[in-house]
Amino acid sequence: MDITHRSSPQSSSPVSWSLKKYPLIFPTDGKQQNKIQNVTTGKLRFPFPIECSQELLNGALHSGEVDIYPHGKEGGAVKVYCDMETDGGGWTVFQRRMNGKTDFYRTWSEYSAGFGNLSEEFWLGNEALHNLTSVGQVSLRVDMHSGNDNAYAVYANFSVDSEERHYTLTVSGYSGTAGDSMRYHNGRPFSTRDKDPASLGIHCARAYMGGWWYKNCYKTNLNGLYGVNRDNQGVVWIDWKGKDASIAFTEMKFRPSRFSPTTLG
């Protein structure tokens, strides 16, 4: 899976989003000077960061593409996109919709492995999500833009279980402006067009052409058909825009719940 980085969009219009790569920039004032010295000698605070908040603590201040090591140095690097700017930064991004160029009506194995392009639309992968959210308490953030409107949802507790348990979702502790649509999906297994582990009478992934933690069927469907504004299809967050308004931009991300930007000083 190819993965790159973007700057935070200021508009929800797909044609106006600017996608860039940034070098790592390190502060040079006051207490941060020792960090600069450590970097020049290769002595990073986290030489093999396991997620983006550790890379932020290494001194990476701009959003962009980063190698992380969920299983340590020996496990090899995984390339991810880090949001280092939103609400203090340190977010590992695992989903983005922005232009409809990437097909999200995929198989179980594709959702497990991940797909797309990190510079545009992608799904990081359910296996990576499980590995990265099963070590300590993790928070979820969802950012959405549609027209001139912006909304977000934060969940204090977020995790994705193993493939043996069908990548079951745990999510709770809502705050934000978008409304609590994810709560409906708490405790649900992941479902795709070719695998529906716990059907409640309708194959939701086929009916709404996505891969998601469907129930009967959804209150949010961020991996649905892009740009479709009818028949309950589309990229939907019902508590914000209703069931027939496809959202132009979505980004899902996580970081350790214990993380605080004050630790950067």
C-alpha positions as MATLAB code, in Angstrom:
seq = 'MDITHRSSPQSSSPVSWSLKKYPLIFPTDGKQQNKIQNVTTGKLRFPFPIECSQELLNGALHSGEVDIYPHGKEGGAVKVYCDMETDGGGWTVFQRRMNGKTDFYRTWSEYSAGFGNLSEEFWLGNEALHNLTSVGQVSLRVDMHSGNDNAYAVYANFSVDSEERHYTLTVSGYSGTAGDSMRYHNGRPFSTRDKDPASLGIHCARAYMGGWWYKNCYKTNLNGLYGVNRDNQGVVWIDWKGKDASIAFTEMKFRPSRFSPTTLG';
ca = [
       0.000    0.000    0.000;
       1.361    3.390   -1.061;
       1.204    6.041    1.645;
       2.007    9.783    1.576;
       0.957   12.925    3.518;
      -1.247   15.990    3.298;
      -1.579   19.368    4.914;
      -4.764   19.935    6.926;
      -7.537   21.104    4.557;
      -9.139   24.474    5.149;
     -12.064   23.823    2.803;
     -14.327   20.848    2.231;
     -14.182   21.236   -1.561;
     -12.178   18.280   -2.937;
     -10.370   20.365   -5.553;
      -8.968   22.775   -2.976;
      -7.141   20.336   -0.708;
      -3.391   20.661   -0.838;
      -1.292   17.535   -0.442;
       2.337   18.003    0.483;
       5.313   16.306    2.041;
       7.147   18.020    4.889;
      10.592   17.467    6.352;
      10.960   16.957   10.077;
      11.488   20.349   11.720;
      12.855   20.597   15.223;
      12.454   23.538   17.612;
      15.637   25.337   18.591;
      14.620   27.395   21.568;
      15.058   26.911   25.291;
      14.323   23.502   26.742;
      14.140   21.850   23.329;
      17.842   22.387   22.599;
      18.843   19.041   24.098;
      16.431   17.336   21.736;
      18.253   18.890   18.788;
      21.560   17.608   20.109;
      20.144   14.138   20.595;
      18.813   14.089   17.036;
      22.147   15.069   15.539;
      23.768   12.153   17.313;
      20.954    9.742   16.449;
      19.718    9.492   20.048;
      15.996   10.026   19.558;
      13.671    9.692   22.514;
      11.877    6.945   20.571;
      14.298    5.629   17.893;
      11.674    3.106   16.759;
       8.323    4.829   17.411;
       5.331    2.511   17.601;
       2.809    5.230   16.674;
       2.662    8.911   15.770;
       2.587   10.439   19.248;
       6.050    9.015   19.871;
       7.257   10.519   16.592;
       5.847   13.869   17.710;
       7.816   13.562   20.943;
      10.874   12.891   18.776;
      10.412   16.420   17.394;
       8.375   15.927   14.206;
       6.091   18.963   14.186;
       4.421   18.758   10.771;
       1.903   16.269    9.424;
       3.326   13.776    6.998;
       4.453   10.276    6.171;
       6.346    8.423    8.891;
       7.795    4.952    9.447;
       6.586    3.379   12.682;
       7.536    0.066   14.293;
       4.486   -1.538   15.967;
       6.466   -4.712   16.710;
       9.818   -3.076   17.430;
      12.886   -2.798   15.227;
      12.904   -6.503   14.414;
       9.292   -6.384   13.225;
      10.085   -3.890   10.491;
       8.622   -0.519    9.565;
       5.040    0.336    8.654;
       4.473    3.554    6.757;
       1.632    5.697    8.128;
       0.322    9.241    7.906;
       0.694   11.322   11.080;
      -1.492   14.321   11.898;
       0.810   16.472   14.016;
      -1.396   19.571   14.119;
      -4.983   18.747   15.143;
      -5.643   19.200   18.883;
      -1.984   18.925   19.829;
      -1.066   16.355   17.174;
       0.310   12.856   17.572;
      -2.565   11.181   15.682;
      -2.058    8.072   13.566;
      -4.488    8.386   10.643;
      -6.157    5.174    9.478;
      -8.893    6.394    7.128;
      -9.441    9.262    4.727;
     -12.127   10.070    2.150;
     -11.708   13.182    0.041;
     -12.318   12.728   -3.694;
     -13.850    9.344   -4.513;
     -10.801    8.066   -6.409;
     -10.410    4.962   -4.232;
     -12.931    2.114   -4.212;
     -13.957    1.215   -0.641;
     -16.270   -1.652   -1.663;
     -13.580   -4.231   -0.906;
     -13.117   -7.777    0.339;
     -12.307   -8.969    3.850;
      -8.661   -9.606    2.962;
      -8.287   -6.153    1.404;
      -9.686   -4.433    4.478;
      -7.460   -6.601    6.652;
      -4.295   -5.642    4.755;
      -5.212   -2.047    3.917;
      -5.469   -0.233    0.590;
      -5.262    3.151   -1.090;
      -2.760    6.004   -1.189;
      -1.738    7.858    1.966;
      -1.552   11.126    0.069;
      -5.247   10.860   -0.776;
      -7.779    8.172    0.186;
      -6.910    5.022    2.116;
      -7.716    2.459    4.799;
      -4.664    1.555    6.886;
      -5.839   -2.016    7.491;
      -7.737   -3.889   10.194;
      -4.733   -5.983   11.189;
      -2.673   -2.842   11.765;
      -5.598   -1.277   13.628;
      -5.789   -4.265   15.942;
      -2.047   -4.247   16.615;
      -1.913   -0.503   17.236;
      -5.029   -0.176   19.417;
      -4.527   -3.227   21.623;
      -1.568   -1.849   23.604;
      -2.870    0.527   26.250;
      -5.878    2.856   26.135;
      -6.394    4.631   22.812;
      -8.625    7.561   21.798;
     -10.375    7.933   18.436;
     -10.930   11.205   16.587;
     -13.061   11.674   13.469;
     -12.786   14.950   11.516;
     -15.372   15.768    8.845;
     -15.876   18.635    6.383;
     -18.865   19.178    4.104;
     -19.369   22.424    2.208;
     -18.544   25.187    4.670;
     -19.382   23.014    7.666;
     -16.906   21.216    9.913;
     -17.506   18.746   12.723;
     -15.550   16.310   14.848;
     -16.121   13.436   17.228;
     -13.690   12.183   19.871;
     -14.028    8.881   21.732;
     -11.979    8.365   24.884;
     -11.861    4.585   24.405;
     -11.233    2.882   21.065;
      -9.910   -0.514   20.059;
     -10.242   -3.105   17.301;
     -10.090   -6.781   18.253;
      -8.212   -9.566   16.438;
      -9.208  -11.215   13.164;
     -10.256  -14.305   15.128;
     -12.821  -12.046   16.805;
     -13.747  -10.438   13.470;
     -12.046   -7.109   14.241;
     -14.837   -6.254   16.692;
     -15.107   -2.557   17.561;
     -14.946   -1.093   21.063;
     -15.763    2.620   21.241;
     -17.098    4.820   24.064;
     -16.713    8.164   25.816;
     -17.985   10.597   23.162;
     -17.325   14.325   23.015;
     -17.406   16.741   20.098;
     -19.717   18.533   17.652;
     -20.765   15.796   15.212;
     -23.061   13.764   17.453;
     -22.503   10.285   18.860;
     -23.091    8.103   15.781;
     -20.300    5.610   16.531;
     -21.892    4.408   19.775;
     -24.481    2.451   17.744;
     -21.648    0.318   16.339;
     -19.949   -0.515   19.637;
     -19.425   -4.256   20.037;
     -20.069   -5.032   16.378;
     -17.772   -7.176   14.179;
     -16.388   -5.831   10.925;
     -18.289   -6.795    7.781;
     -17.372   -6.741    4.084;
     -19.079   -7.758    0.849;
     -17.683  -11.312    1.120;
     -17.874  -11.834    4.900;
     -20.658  -10.964    7.342;
     -19.785  -12.567   10.708;
     -22.933  -11.608   12.634;
     -25.754  -10.754   10.247;
     -28.980   -9.401   11.740;
     -31.050  -10.287    8.690;
     -29.555   -8.071    5.996;
     -26.053   -8.136    4.507;
     -25.321   -4.489    5.240;
     -21.926   -4.358    3.510;
     -23.567   -5.413    0.236;
     -26.623   -3.220    0.715;
     -24.565   -0.085    1.417;
     -21.431   -1.017   -0.532;
     -18.705   -0.558    2.051;
     -16.741   -2.259    4.789;
     -17.706   -1.303    8.339;
     -18.832   -2.359   11.802;
     -22.419   -2.634   10.636;
     -25.302   -3.416   12.946;
     -28.792   -3.113   11.426;
     -27.389   -1.333    9.470;
     -25.684    1.908   10.558;
     -25.738    5.374   12.055;
     -22.452    6.174   10.371;
     -20.979    4.630    7.231;
     -17.749    6.461    6.475;
     -16.585    3.775    4.032;
     -19.750    3.987    1.919;
     -20.178    5.177   -1.667;
     -18.513    8.547   -2.159;
     -20.703   11.400   -3.381;
     -24.028    9.500   -3.374;
     -26.800   11.537   -1.741;
     -29.799    9.206   -1.948;
     -31.236    5.874   -0.782;
     -29.253    5.882    2.491;
     -26.053    5.477    0.483;
     -23.010    7.721    0.673;
     -20.376    8.640    3.248;
     -22.742    9.206    6.152;
     -22.738   10.416    9.769;
     -26.450   10.541   10.572;
     -26.219   12.590   13.772;
     -24.483   15.374   11.851;
     -25.802   15.484    8.267;
     -28.528   12.860    8.133;
     -28.769    9.695    6.051;
     -28.877   11.196    2.544;
     -25.981   13.675    2.699;
     -22.645   12.226    1.598;
     -19.784   13.911    3.464;
     -17.009   15.342    1.284;
     -14.072   14.797    3.639;
     -13.539   12.377    6.514;
     -10.428   11.443    8.446;
     -10.264    8.850   11.245;
      -7.255    8.775   13.563;
      -6.126    7.592   16.992;
      -3.507    8.295   19.649;
      -2.825    7.093   23.211;
      -5.437    8.458   25.627;
      -2.676    9.397   28.079;
      -0.985   11.666   25.507;
      -0.900   15.356   26.333;
       0.690   18.145   24.263;
       2.133   19.495   27.530;
       4.653   16.642   27.454;
       6.349   18.358   24.508;
       7.937   21.006   26.719;
];
